[in-house]
Every structure is written in C-alpha cells, then in structure tokens.
Short mmCIF file of C-alpha atoms in Angstrom, two decimals:
data_model
loop_
_atom_site.label_atom_id
_atom_site.label_comp_id
_atom_site.label_asym_id
_atom_site.label_seq_id
_atom_site.Cartn_x
_atom_site.Cartn_y
_atom_site.Cartn_z
CA MET A 1 -23.86 -5.80 -132.64
CA VAL A 2 -24.60 -4.32 -129.64
CA ASN A 3 -26.05 -7.18 -127.11
CA ARG A 4 -29.38 -7.65 -125.43
CA HIS A 5 -30.55 -10.28 -123.22
CA HIS A 6 -34.39 -9.50 -122.90
CA ASN A 7 -37.55 -12.65 -122.63
CA GLN A 8 -39.60 -11.80 -125.98
CA LYS A 9 -41.67 -13.95 -124.14
CA LEU A 10 -42.67 -11.97 -121.19
CA MET A 11 -42.12 -8.54 -122.92
CA PRO A 12 -45.81 -8.17 -124.83
CA PHE A 13 -47.24 -8.80 -121.35
CA VAL A 14 -45.14 -6.22 -120.19
CA LEU A 15 -46.11 -3.17 -122.67
CA PHE A 16 -49.73 -4.38 -122.62
CA MET A 17 -49.18 -3.54 -118.93
CA VAL A 18 -47.54 -0.37 -119.63
CA ALA A 19 -50.60 0.79 -121.77
CA PHE A 20 -52.72 -0.41 -119.56
CA LEU A 21 -51.26 2.06 -116.65
CA VAL A 22 -51.08 4.74 -119.13
CA GLY A 23 -55.06 4.62 -120.10
CA ALA A 24 -55.87 3.76 -116.88
CA ASP A 25 -54.83 7.39 -115.83
CA GLU A 26 -56.10 8.61 -118.04
CA LEU A 27 -59.85 8.31 -116.39
CA LEU A 28 -59.35 7.65 -113.33
CA LEU A 29 -60.46 11.01 -112.25
CA GLY A 30 -63.55 10.58 -113.60
CA PRO A 31 -66.08 9.49 -110.64
CA ILE A 32 -63.62 11.12 -108.15
CA LEU A 33 -63.52 14.72 -109.31
CA ALA A 34 -66.01 15.73 -105.93
CA PRO A 35 -64.16 13.88 -103.28
CA VAL A 36 -60.84 15.16 -104.77
CA GLY A 37 -61.93 18.69 -104.69
CA ASP A 38 -63.22 18.69 -101.53
CA ASP A 39 -59.67 17.48 -99.93
CA LEU A 40 -58.32 19.79 -101.96
CA GLY A 41 -60.11 23.32 -101.18
CA VAL A 42 -61.12 23.36 -104.62
CA ALA A 43 -64.23 23.35 -106.15
CA PRO A 44 -65.06 19.33 -108.27
CA GLU A 45 -64.81 21.51 -112.16
CA ARG A 46 -61.68 22.82 -111.19
CA ILE A 47 -60.12 19.48 -110.59
CA THR A 48 -60.67 18.76 -114.35
CA LEU A 49 -57.35 21.90 -114.99
CA PHE A 50 -55.58 17.69 -113.93
CA ILE A 51 -56.55 16.63 -117.25
CA THR A 52 -56.26 19.55 -119.09
CA ALA A 53 -52.45 19.49 -117.67
CA TYR A 54 -51.97 15.95 -118.18
CA SER A 55 -53.26 16.07 -121.89
CA LEU A 56 -50.77 18.49 -122.46
CA ALA A 57 -47.80 17.42 -121.18
CA ILE A 58 -48.10 14.68 -123.95
CA VAL A 59 -49.14 16.26 -126.23
CA PHE A 60 -45.60 18.30 -126.04
CA ALA A 61 -43.46 15.83 -125.08
CA ALA A 62 -44.20 12.41 -126.23
CA PRO A 63 -42.41 13.87 -129.86
CA PHE A 64 -39.62 14.07 -128.49
CA PHE A 65 -39.10 10.91 -126.22
CA GLY A 66 -40.23 9.67 -129.27
CA ARG A 67 -37.17 10.87 -131.48
CA LEU A 68 -34.85 10.03 -128.58
CA SER A 69 -35.74 6.61 -128.28
CA ASP A 70 -34.97 5.61 -132.18
CA LYS A 71 -31.73 7.83 -131.03
CA ILE A 72 -29.83 5.77 -127.67
CA GLY A 73 -32.60 2.38 -128.22
CA ARG A 74 -36.94 2.02 -126.82
CA ILE A 75 -36.08 0.37 -123.48
CA GLN A 76 -33.23 3.61 -122.18
CA VAL A 77 -36.56 5.33 -122.86
CA ILE A 78 -39.42 3.37 -121.56
CA LEU A 79 -38.11 2.23 -118.23
CA PRO A 80 -37.19 5.52 -116.73
CA THR A 81 -39.89 7.50 -117.51
CA CYS A 82 -42.42 4.26 -116.24
CA ALA A 83 -41.00 4.72 -112.89
CA LEU A 84 -41.45 8.49 -113.06
CA PHE A 85 -44.76 7.87 -113.30
CA GLY A 86 -44.76 5.41 -111.12
CA LEU A 87 -42.67 8.59 -109.12
CA SER A 88 -45.64 11.02 -109.96
CA SER A 89 -49.02 8.99 -109.06
CA VAL A 90 -47.52 8.03 -105.57
CA ALA A 91 -46.93 12.03 -104.96
CA THR A 92 -50.65 13.00 -106.55
CA GLY A 93 -51.82 10.86 -103.72
CA LEU A 94 -49.51 12.55 -101.54
CA THR A 95 -49.89 16.22 -101.93
CA ASP A 96 -52.00 18.31 -99.60
CA HIS A 97 -51.69 20.96 -102.09
CA PHE A 98 -53.85 22.15 -105.38
CA GLY A 99 -50.58 23.51 -107.05
CA LEU A 100 -48.51 20.40 -106.38
CA ALA A 101 -50.87 17.93 -107.53
CA LEU A 102 -51.54 20.06 -110.99
CA ALA A 103 -47.23 19.59 -111.24
CA THR A 104 -47.40 16.17 -110.34
CA ARG A 105 -49.95 15.28 -113.01
CA VAL A 106 -47.70 17.17 -115.23
CA MET A 107 -44.90 15.27 -114.37
CA THR A 108 -47.49 12.02 -114.87
CA GLY A 109 -48.48 13.71 -118.38
CA LEU A 110 -44.48 13.67 -119.00
CA ALA A 111 -44.18 10.31 -118.17
CA SER A 112 -46.83 8.89 -120.31
CA ALA A 113 -45.53 10.55 -123.37
CA GLY A 114 -42.44 8.10 -122.14
CA MET A 115 -44.11 5.03 -122.06
CA LEU A 116 -47.10 4.51 -124.53
CA PRO A 117 -45.59 6.19 -128.01
CA ILE A 118 -42.61 4.01 -127.10
CA ALA A 119 -44.55 0.79 -126.14
CA PHE A 120 -46.35 1.31 -129.68
CA ALA A 121 -43.09 1.54 -131.22
CA LEU A 122 -42.00 -1.67 -129.13
CA ALA A 123 -44.37 -3.85 -130.60
CA GLY A 124 -43.86 -2.63 -134.39
CA ASP A 125 -40.14 -3.01 -133.70
CA GLN A 126 -41.13 -6.72 -134.13
CA PRO A 127 -40.56 -8.82 -137.27
CA GLY A 128 -43.57 -10.15 -139.49
CA SER A 129 -46.40 -11.14 -138.27
CA LYS A 130 -45.79 -10.52 -134.51
CA SER A 131 -44.94 -6.35 -135.19
CA MET A 132 -48.98 -6.15 -135.65
CA LYS A 133 -49.89 -8.70 -132.79
CA GLN A 134 -48.08 -6.85 -130.11
CA ILE A 135 -49.31 -3.47 -131.51
CA VAL A 136 -52.56 -4.81 -131.20
CA LEU A 137 -52.29 -5.96 -127.25
CA VAL A 138 -50.77 -2.21 -126.23
CA GLN A 139 -54.21 -1.74 -127.76
CA ALA A 140 -56.34 -3.29 -126.65
CA GLY A 141 -54.67 -2.96 -122.80
CA LEU A 142 -55.05 0.86 -123.35
CA THR A 143 -59.39 0.69 -124.15
CA LEU A 144 -58.96 -2.07 -121.20
CA GLY A 145 -57.43 0.51 -118.52
CA MET A 146 -59.63 3.26 -119.95
CA ILE A 147 -62.93 1.56 -119.05
CA THR A 148 -62.14 -0.38 -116.03
CA SER A 149 -60.36 2.52 -114.10
CA PRO A 150 -64.13 4.94 -113.26
CA GLY A 151 -64.90 1.89 -111.76
CA ILE A 152 -61.94 1.45 -109.80
CA GLY A 153 -61.07 4.34 -108.67
CA ALA A 154 -64.31 4.68 -107.65
CA LEU A 155 -64.13 1.53 -105.78
CA LEU A 156 -60.15 2.26 -104.46
CA THR A 157 -62.21 5.65 -103.17
CA ALA A 158 -64.84 4.09 -101.27
CA PHE A 159 -63.21 1.34 -99.95
CA HIS A 160 -59.95 4.17 -98.79
CA SER A 161 -59.65 7.65 -100.41
CA TRP A 162 -58.85 9.09 -104.01
CA ARG A 163 -55.46 9.31 -102.79
CA PHE A 164 -55.42 5.52 -102.04
CA ALA A 165 -56.19 5.38 -105.57
CA PHE A 166 -52.96 7.25 -107.00
CA ILE A 167 -50.70 5.25 -104.64
CA ALA A 168 -52.10 1.96 -105.58
CA LEU A 169 -51.34 2.77 -109.48
CA GLY A 170 -47.99 4.40 -108.76
CA CYS A 171 -46.38 1.09 -106.57
CA ALA A 172 -48.64 -0.74 -110.31
CA ALA A 173 -46.32 0.89 -112.41
CA TRP A 174 -43.52 0.34 -109.88
CA LEU A 175 -43.69 -3.48 -110.17
CA VAL A 176 -43.63 -2.92 -114.54
CA THR A 177 -40.77 -0.63 -114.29
CA LEU A 178 -38.86 -3.90 -112.77
CA LEU A 179 -40.25 -6.41 -114.44
CA LEU A 180 -38.66 -4.06 -117.46
CA LEU A 181 -35.72 -4.77 -115.58
CA LEU A 182 -35.84 -8.27 -115.93
CA VAL A 183 -36.66 -8.35 -119.18
CA SER A 184 -34.24 -6.73 -120.15
CA ARG A 185 -30.55 -5.80 -119.45
CA LYS A 186 -29.23 -2.03 -120.60
CA ALA A 187 -26.10 -1.99 -122.53
CA THR A 188 -24.47 0.77 -124.36
CA PRO A 189 -23.83 0.24 -128.12
CA PRO A 190 -20.19 0.70 -128.52
CA VAL A 191 -19.14 4.22 -129.42
CA SER A 192 -17.21 2.49 -132.88
CA ALA A 193 -20.84 1.32 -133.72
CA LEU A 194 -22.07 4.83 -134.30
CA SER A 195 -19.02 6.06 -135.10
CA ALA A 196 -19.70 3.93 -138.23
CA THR A 197 -23.02 5.01 -138.63
CA ALA A 198 -21.96 8.41 -138.86
CA SER A 199 -19.50 7.83 -141.81
CA VAL A 200 -22.73 6.32 -143.94
CA PRO A 201 -22.96 8.79 -146.85
CA ASP A 202 -26.79 10.02 -147.04
CA SER A 203 -27.82 7.58 -149.47
CA LEU A 204 -31.14 5.90 -150.40
CA VAL A 205 -30.99 2.98 -148.76
CA SER A 206 -33.33 -0.53 -148.95
CA ASP A 207 -35.77 -1.50 -145.89
CA SER A 208 -34.78 -4.18 -143.67
CA PRO A 209 -36.39 -6.03 -140.50
CA VAL A 210 -34.99 -4.79 -137.44
CA SER A 211 -33.75 -7.52 -135.45
CA ASP A 212 -33.98 -7.09 -131.90
CA PRO A 213 -36.24 -3.87 -131.07
CA LEU A 214 -34.13 -2.94 -127.91
CA ILE A 215 -30.99 -1.97 -130.68
CA PRO A 216 -30.94 2.14 -131.40
CA GLU A 217 -32.75 2.89 -134.04
CA PRO A 218 -30.17 5.10 -136.20
CA LEU A 219 -28.54 1.12 -136.52
CA VAL A 220 -31.15 0.88 -138.47
CA PRO A 221 -31.70 2.26 -142.62
CA ASP A 222 -34.69 3.79 -143.47
CA LEU A 223 -37.09 3.12 -146.79
CA LEU A 224 -36.95 5.54 -149.32
CA VAL A 225 -35.37 8.83 -146.66
CA PRO A 226 -31.96 10.34 -146.60
CA ARG A 227 -30.12 9.45 -143.86
CA GLN A 228 -29.63 12.83 -142.69
CA ALA A 229 -29.07 14.47 -138.97
CA SER A 230 -32.84 16.80 -139.17
CA PHE A 231 -36.25 14.64 -139.15
CA ARG A 232 -38.59 15.36 -141.06
CA PRO A 233 -41.17 13.42 -140.63
CA LEU A 234 -43.85 15.34 -142.64
CA LEU A 235 -41.70 14.78 -146.35
CA ILE A 236 -41.89 10.84 -145.16
CA PRO A 237 -44.20 9.63 -147.75
CA GLY A 238 -48.02 8.58 -146.02
CA ALA A 239 -46.73 10.48 -142.76
CA LEU A 240 -48.79 13.47 -142.88
CA GLY A 241 -52.10 11.71 -143.63
CA ALA A 242 -51.39 8.93 -141.20
CA LEU A 243 -50.95 12.41 -138.71
CA LEU A 244 -53.80 13.64 -139.88
CA ALA A 245 -56.04 10.63 -139.23
CA MET A 246 -54.98 10.57 -136.09
CA GLY A 247 -56.16 13.85 -134.86
CA PHE A 248 -58.43 14.36 -137.31
CA GLY A 249 -60.57 10.93 -136.84
CA LEU A 250 -58.83 9.14 -133.53
CA GLY A 251 -59.00 12.35 -131.58
CA GLY A 252 -61.81 14.13 -133.56
CA GLY A 253 -63.71 11.09 -132.56
CA ILE A 254 -63.46 9.62 -129.31
CA GLY A 255 -64.45 13.32 -129.46
CA VAL A 256 -67.74 13.47 -130.83
CA PHE A 257 -68.04 10.10 -128.94
CA ASN A 258 -68.12 11.72 -125.49
CA LEU A 259 -71.27 13.88 -125.98
CA ALA A 260 -73.12 10.21 -127.22
CA GLY A 261 -74.14 9.42 -123.55
CA GLN A 262 -75.32 13.12 -122.60
CA HIS A 263 -77.51 12.61 -125.95
CA LEU A 264 -79.43 9.50 -124.85
CA ARG A 265 -79.40 12.09 -121.58
CA ASP A 266 -81.52 13.85 -123.15
CA THR A 267 -82.97 11.96 -125.46
CA GLU A 268 -83.79 8.77 -123.86
CA GLY A 269 -84.00 10.05 -120.22
CA LEU A 270 -81.21 7.80 -119.53
CA THR A 271 -79.79 7.36 -116.04
CA VAL A 272 -76.33 9.09 -115.39
CA GLY A 273 -75.70 4.81 -113.92
CA TRP A 274 -77.17 3.37 -116.74
CA THR A 275 -74.73 6.40 -118.75
CA GLY A 276 -71.32 4.96 -117.05
CA MET A 277 -72.58 1.32 -117.77
CA MET A 278 -73.26 1.72 -122.05
CA TYR A 279 -69.71 3.13 -122.21
CA ALA A 280 -68.51 0.65 -119.68
CA GLY A 281 -70.28 -1.84 -122.06
CA LEU A 282 -69.15 -0.28 -125.71
CA GLY A 283 -65.26 -0.54 -124.12
CA VAL A 284 -65.50 -4.18 -124.11
CA VAL A 285 -66.40 -4.03 -128.22
CA SER A 286 -63.47 -2.31 -128.39
CA VAL A 287 -61.75 -4.73 -127.26
CA LEU A 288 -63.18 -7.21 -128.97
CA GLY A 289 -62.45 -5.41 -132.40
CA ASN A 290 -59.19 -4.43 -131.44
CA MET A 291 -58.88 -8.90 -131.36
CA GLY A 292 -60.31 -8.68 -134.88
CA THR A 293 -57.80 -6.10 -136.08
CA SER A 294 -55.19 -8.76 -137.71
CA ARG A 295 -58.38 -10.45 -139.57
CA ALA A 296 -59.36 -7.50 -141.13
CA MET A 297 -56.09 -6.85 -141.97
CA ARG A 298 -55.69 -9.52 -144.24
CA ARG A 299 -58.53 -9.33 -145.52
CA LEU A 300 -58.01 -5.41 -146.35
CA GLY A 301 -54.74 -5.90 -147.36
CA SER A 302 -53.32 -2.53 -144.75
CA GLY A 303 -53.77 -1.10 -141.94
CA ARG A 304 -54.34 2.40 -143.84
CA ALA A 305 -57.34 0.45 -145.91
CA VAL A 306 -58.60 -1.11 -142.94
CA MET A 307 -58.78 2.55 -140.83
CA ARG A 308 -59.88 4.36 -143.83
CA SER A 309 -63.22 1.23 -143.89
CA ALA A 310 -63.57 1.99 -140.48
CA LEU A 311 -63.30 5.59 -139.93
CA MET A 312 -66.49 5.26 -142.76
CA VAL A 313 -68.28 3.18 -140.66
CA CYS A 314 -67.50 5.99 -137.46
CA MET A 315 -68.81 8.71 -139.93
CA PHE A 316 -72.36 6.61 -140.82
CA SER A 317 -73.25 6.34 -137.09
CA SER A 318 -72.20 9.15 -135.37
CA VAL A 319 -73.67 11.34 -138.09
CA CYS A 320 -76.68 9.09 -137.69
CA LEU A 321 -77.22 8.70 -134.21
CA PHE A 322 -76.57 13.23 -134.13
CA SER A 323 -78.56 13.97 -136.81
CA PRO A 324 -82.40 15.15 -136.87
CA LEU A 325 -83.24 13.38 -139.64
CA GLY A 326 -81.78 10.27 -138.00
CA GLU A 327 -82.93 10.76 -134.03
CA LEU A 328 -84.90 8.11 -133.58
CA SER A 329 -88.08 8.58 -130.67
CA SER A 330 -88.14 6.81 -127.61
CA GLU A 331 -91.83 5.89 -128.60
CA GLN A 332 -90.94 4.49 -131.29
CA GLN A 333 -90.07 0.37 -131.21
CA THR A 334 -87.12 0.38 -133.50
CA SER A 335 -85.40 3.46 -130.62
CA TRP A 336 -83.36 1.34 -128.64
CA TRP A 337 -82.04 -1.71 -131.04
CA ALA A 338 -81.65 0.87 -133.55
CA ILE A 339 -79.46 3.28 -130.65
CA THR A 340 -77.83 0.10 -129.69
CA LEU A 341 -76.71 -0.97 -133.01
CA LEU A 342 -75.24 2.73 -134.38
CA LEU A 343 -73.27 2.94 -130.77
CA VAL A 344 -72.26 -0.97 -130.95
CA ALA A 345 -70.89 -0.48 -135.00
CA TRP A 346 -69.42 2.70 -134.25
CA SER A 347 -67.10 1.35 -131.27
CA LEU A 348 -66.30 -2.03 -132.68
CA ALA A 349 -65.35 -0.03 -135.62
CA GLY A 350 -63.15 2.54 -133.56
CA GLY A 351 -61.67 -1.07 -131.63
CA VAL A 352 -60.52 -2.08 -135.13
CA GLY A 353 -59.13 0.53 -136.43
CA SER A 354 -57.34 3.14 -133.84
CA PRO A 355 -54.50 -0.54 -134.05
CA ALA A 356 -54.34 -0.72 -137.40
CA LEU A 357 -53.80 2.46 -137.89
CA GLN A 358 -50.97 2.05 -135.18
CA ASN A 359 -49.74 -0.05 -137.59
CA HIS A 360 -49.45 1.58 -140.28
CA ILE A 361 -47.68 4.49 -139.14
CA SER A 362 -45.73 1.50 -137.02
CA GLN A 363 -44.68 0.78 -140.97
CA LEU A 364 -43.99 3.99 -142.52
CA SER A 365 -39.68 3.91 -141.43
CA GLU A 366 -38.49 2.18 -139.20
CA CYS A 367 -34.98 4.81 -138.59
CA HIS A 368 -37.61 7.09 -137.43
CA ARG A 369 -40.46 4.90 -136.22
CA GLY A 370 -40.82 5.84 -132.16
CA ALA A 371 -40.99 10.01 -133.85
CA LEU A 372 -43.13 8.95 -135.74
CA MET A 373 -45.57 6.51 -133.19
CA ALA A 374 -45.33 9.56 -130.79
CA LEU A 375 -46.35 12.62 -133.10
CA GLY A 376 -49.38 10.35 -133.84
CA MET A 377 -50.24 10.00 -130.53
CA SER A 378 -49.55 13.86 -129.61
CA MET A 379 -51.79 14.33 -132.43
CA MET A 380 -54.66 12.00 -131.36
CA HIS A 381 -54.54 14.19 -127.71
CA LEU A 382 -54.15 17.45 -128.89
CA GLY A 383 -57.57 15.90 -131.49
CA VAL A 384 -59.18 14.95 -128.21
CA ALA A 385 -58.94 18.16 -126.32
CA VAL A 386 -59.91 20.49 -129.72
CA TRP A 387 -62.13 18.52 -131.16
CA SER A 388 -64.09 17.71 -127.52
CA GLY A 389 -64.21 21.78 -127.45
CA THR A 390 -66.16 22.23 -129.82
CA ALA A 391 -67.99 19.63 -129.90
CA GLY A 392 -69.65 20.90 -127.12
CA PHE A 393 -69.67 24.28 -128.27
CA ALA A 394 -71.40 22.64 -131.06
CA TYR A 395 -73.55 20.58 -129.16
CA THR A 396 -75.53 24.24 -127.23
CA GLN A 397 -76.38 24.87 -131.00
CA GLY A 398 -77.54 21.76 -131.67
CA ALA A 399 -77.38 17.67 -131.63
CA GLY A 400 -77.38 18.17 -136.34
CA TRP A 401 -74.22 20.83 -135.57
CA VAL A 402 -72.74 18.01 -134.12
CA ALA A 403 -73.34 15.48 -136.92
CA ALA A 404 -71.98 18.39 -139.36
CA LEU A 405 -69.09 18.32 -137.44
CA SER A 406 -68.69 14.54 -137.16
CA ALA A 407 -69.13 13.74 -140.77
CA VAL A 408 -66.30 16.63 -141.78
CA LEU A 409 -63.67 15.26 -138.87
CA PHE A 410 -64.18 11.67 -139.88
CA SER A 411 -64.30 13.07 -144.47
CA VAL A 412 -61.31 14.86 -143.52
CA ALA A 413 -58.93 11.61 -142.06
CA ILE A 414 -61.38 9.94 -144.95
CA ILE A 415 -59.84 11.58 -147.60
CA ALA A 416 -56.34 12.08 -145.80
CA LEU A 417 -55.70 7.96 -145.16
CA LYS A 418 -55.79 7.82 -149.69
CA PRO A 419 -52.81 5.51 -150.78
CA ALA A 420 -49.33 7.50 -150.72
CA GLU A 421 -46.75 6.64 -153.74
CA ARG A 422 -44.80 3.97 -151.95
CA PRO A 423 -43.95 0.52 -151.71
CA MET A 424 -47.23 -1.38 -149.51
CA GLU A 425 -47.01 -1.42 -146.00
CA THR A 426 -46.73 -4.75 -144.15
CA SER A 427 -50.26 -6.05 -143.89
CA ALA A 428 -51.07 -9.06 -141.63
CA THR A 429 -50.24 -12.41 -141.99
CA GLU A 430 -50.72 -15.78 -140.57
#
C-alpha cells in the first residue's frame, strides 16, 4: 500500500482555488486588451493572440497530462503545473516584449492543461456522493473565476497596471501550490507494486472504488476495458458520445452564447456597460445552477440524463433568442422579460449540465479517468475556438443562421449522449 498523507477536509477548497485560477486567467484579458497593447507596442487586436495561444496549448497538452496523472498520480502532475502557472503568469507581467509575452501565455496554457482536468479527476476519484459534490465545487470555482476576473483585471489595472494583475494571479497560484504541499506529501510507489501490476494478465475486471485519489491509477482496475499498454478512449463505452457532447454541446454552446451580448446591442440598443453587467449576472445564475446539479441527478438518475435535458433547454433558448421568428422588438411590452427569461434559462441549464457531464465522464473509466477528463477539456476548448469563429461568421449573414447553427450543435450533442451499452453510471446520492 502506498502511504499518502493528505487533509481531505482542505482538499476540496484547494481544488476550488485551482479551478478559480484557471477560470480567472481565461477571461482576465477581456477588458484590458487596450492597455496591454499600448504597453507592448502592438494593436489591441493582436493581443487576442494571447487567448488563442493559451487555448491551443490546453487543447494539445491536456490529454498528455491526463494520461500522465493516470500513470504517476494526480498530485505529481497538478503540483508542478500549478507552480509553472504562477511562474508564467508573473513572467507575463514582467516582460516588455510581445513575442516573449506570447511565449509565456503558451506556458500558462500548458500549466492550465495540467491543473483543471486533474482537479476534476481528483474530485471524480472521491468515493460515493463526495465525487459529485467536489466536481460541482470545482465547476463552481471555474465559473466564479470566469465571471469575476474581468472586473478584477480592470480594477487592478486601474489601481496600478495590467502587469500587476498578472503578477497578482501568479502569486496567488504559488499560494495554492503551497496549500497543495500542505494537504499532501508526495510519495513514490514501491517498484514491486508497479511490477506486480505489470504481471497481471489482460482480463476484464470489475469496477471498484478508489480508496485514495493520490494512488497512481494503474493500480486501480478499469471497468469492462482490457488492461493493456495502449490507451484507446473511443473503445470505452460512452466515451465518444461524452467527448462529442463536450465539443459540440458545451464548447459550441459557449461559442454561441458569447454572441448574445452583441445580438442584444444590435437589436435592443444595450450599452457595453450593461452588457458586461448582464454577463456577470448570468454568471451568477450559472453558479447557482452548479449548486443544483446534485439534486437534478437525484431526480433524473445520471449525469448523462441531466446533461441531455440541459442541452434541450439550451437549444430552445438559443433558437428563440436568435431566430427571426422569435425575435422580440423592444417596442413590445413583453420584450425584456422574455429575453431575460431565455438567457436565465440558458445560463441555469448550462450551470446544471456542465458538472453533470463532467461527472458522467469521470464514471466512464476509473483506470483512465484523468485521460478522459483531459480529453473532454481539450474538446471543450477546441469547440469554443471552432464554433465561436463559425458563429461569428454566421452572425454576419443574419441572426437566423446562428439559430440554425445552435440547433445543429445542440442536436448533435443530444444525440451523442444516447445511453451506452454499459452498466449505469454512479448517480448522485445524499
């Protein structure tokens, strides 16, 4: 038995903070593109390359870190990447050259790829109902970081400079790294244990709960998947559908949702300030949705069923919002409350469905949990990148094309999440 010492009571808070840091970093640049561009001597639109470089690094690096965490343990991956996140964020705030700043953003993306998926995997490793509760907590940290970071970034920039915002984020990451060191002490599994595992013949084995999420996952048997050296995620029952749902449903939904503010500015005359407040309020609604995921799973029985239902709500809301047949003129008395209702329903459904889908993925395979959750994260970021651009182009052709695109994206995700031929996934319990 590998000896691991960690404080289970403090670990959920640390995972929440890890997700918060990644969420804050993703949207920190939004309101400060101009001051960053002015300081580095480039046009503000070129600073958007920071976001692209960051996202692409996550897309390609997350599967590697996920598989690595399955082999050597979660803490052995999340600890150094959290330290790297702090280092690269501070470096971004100190550099005076655009090329070097772009390189540090790639480093930050690589670090995030080893933080967020592993935080979800650590939460998924928990036994029984603790798994769902901690996945919800990690998702809430991510959402809260995303909705507060634009305001935090703008405030710190106004107080000192945009550099101070990145340096503060990096120092916060180092504090979280110290907390990770406090809640767990790194230990290397005995060579005899690994060699004993390698000698076990390939066979179909029954599922068993993980007694300690810090034990390297190869010591844990998989569910209905032959133990073998190669990792073939698409052969795991339900994995393909879940990954498609991450790319089309979650990533595509975020891409289309980002256009809601622009659509309201064009049709309802909403100002930039009110648009920002609208997104902040809807972010709070999403966090409330996160908190209601466990209850929804108890009612519907599984994360897959909850996400399918959430996708249906999102599809209805998006089509009504963008469809020419459903557009509501500002002259009508019912306009604003109807639009608000649609946006709240969309945000609430997304908040409920996202952690439910993460829980569904975490239950597909214990042996390859880290790799699957990392692949899901890559699919989501790839979906955001691809479908944001596609939705933007569709919007130039007319809002009705965005409605059609959202209907296709959500429909693909709903169909992909059909029940797989496997034992029922663990449902949320009290």
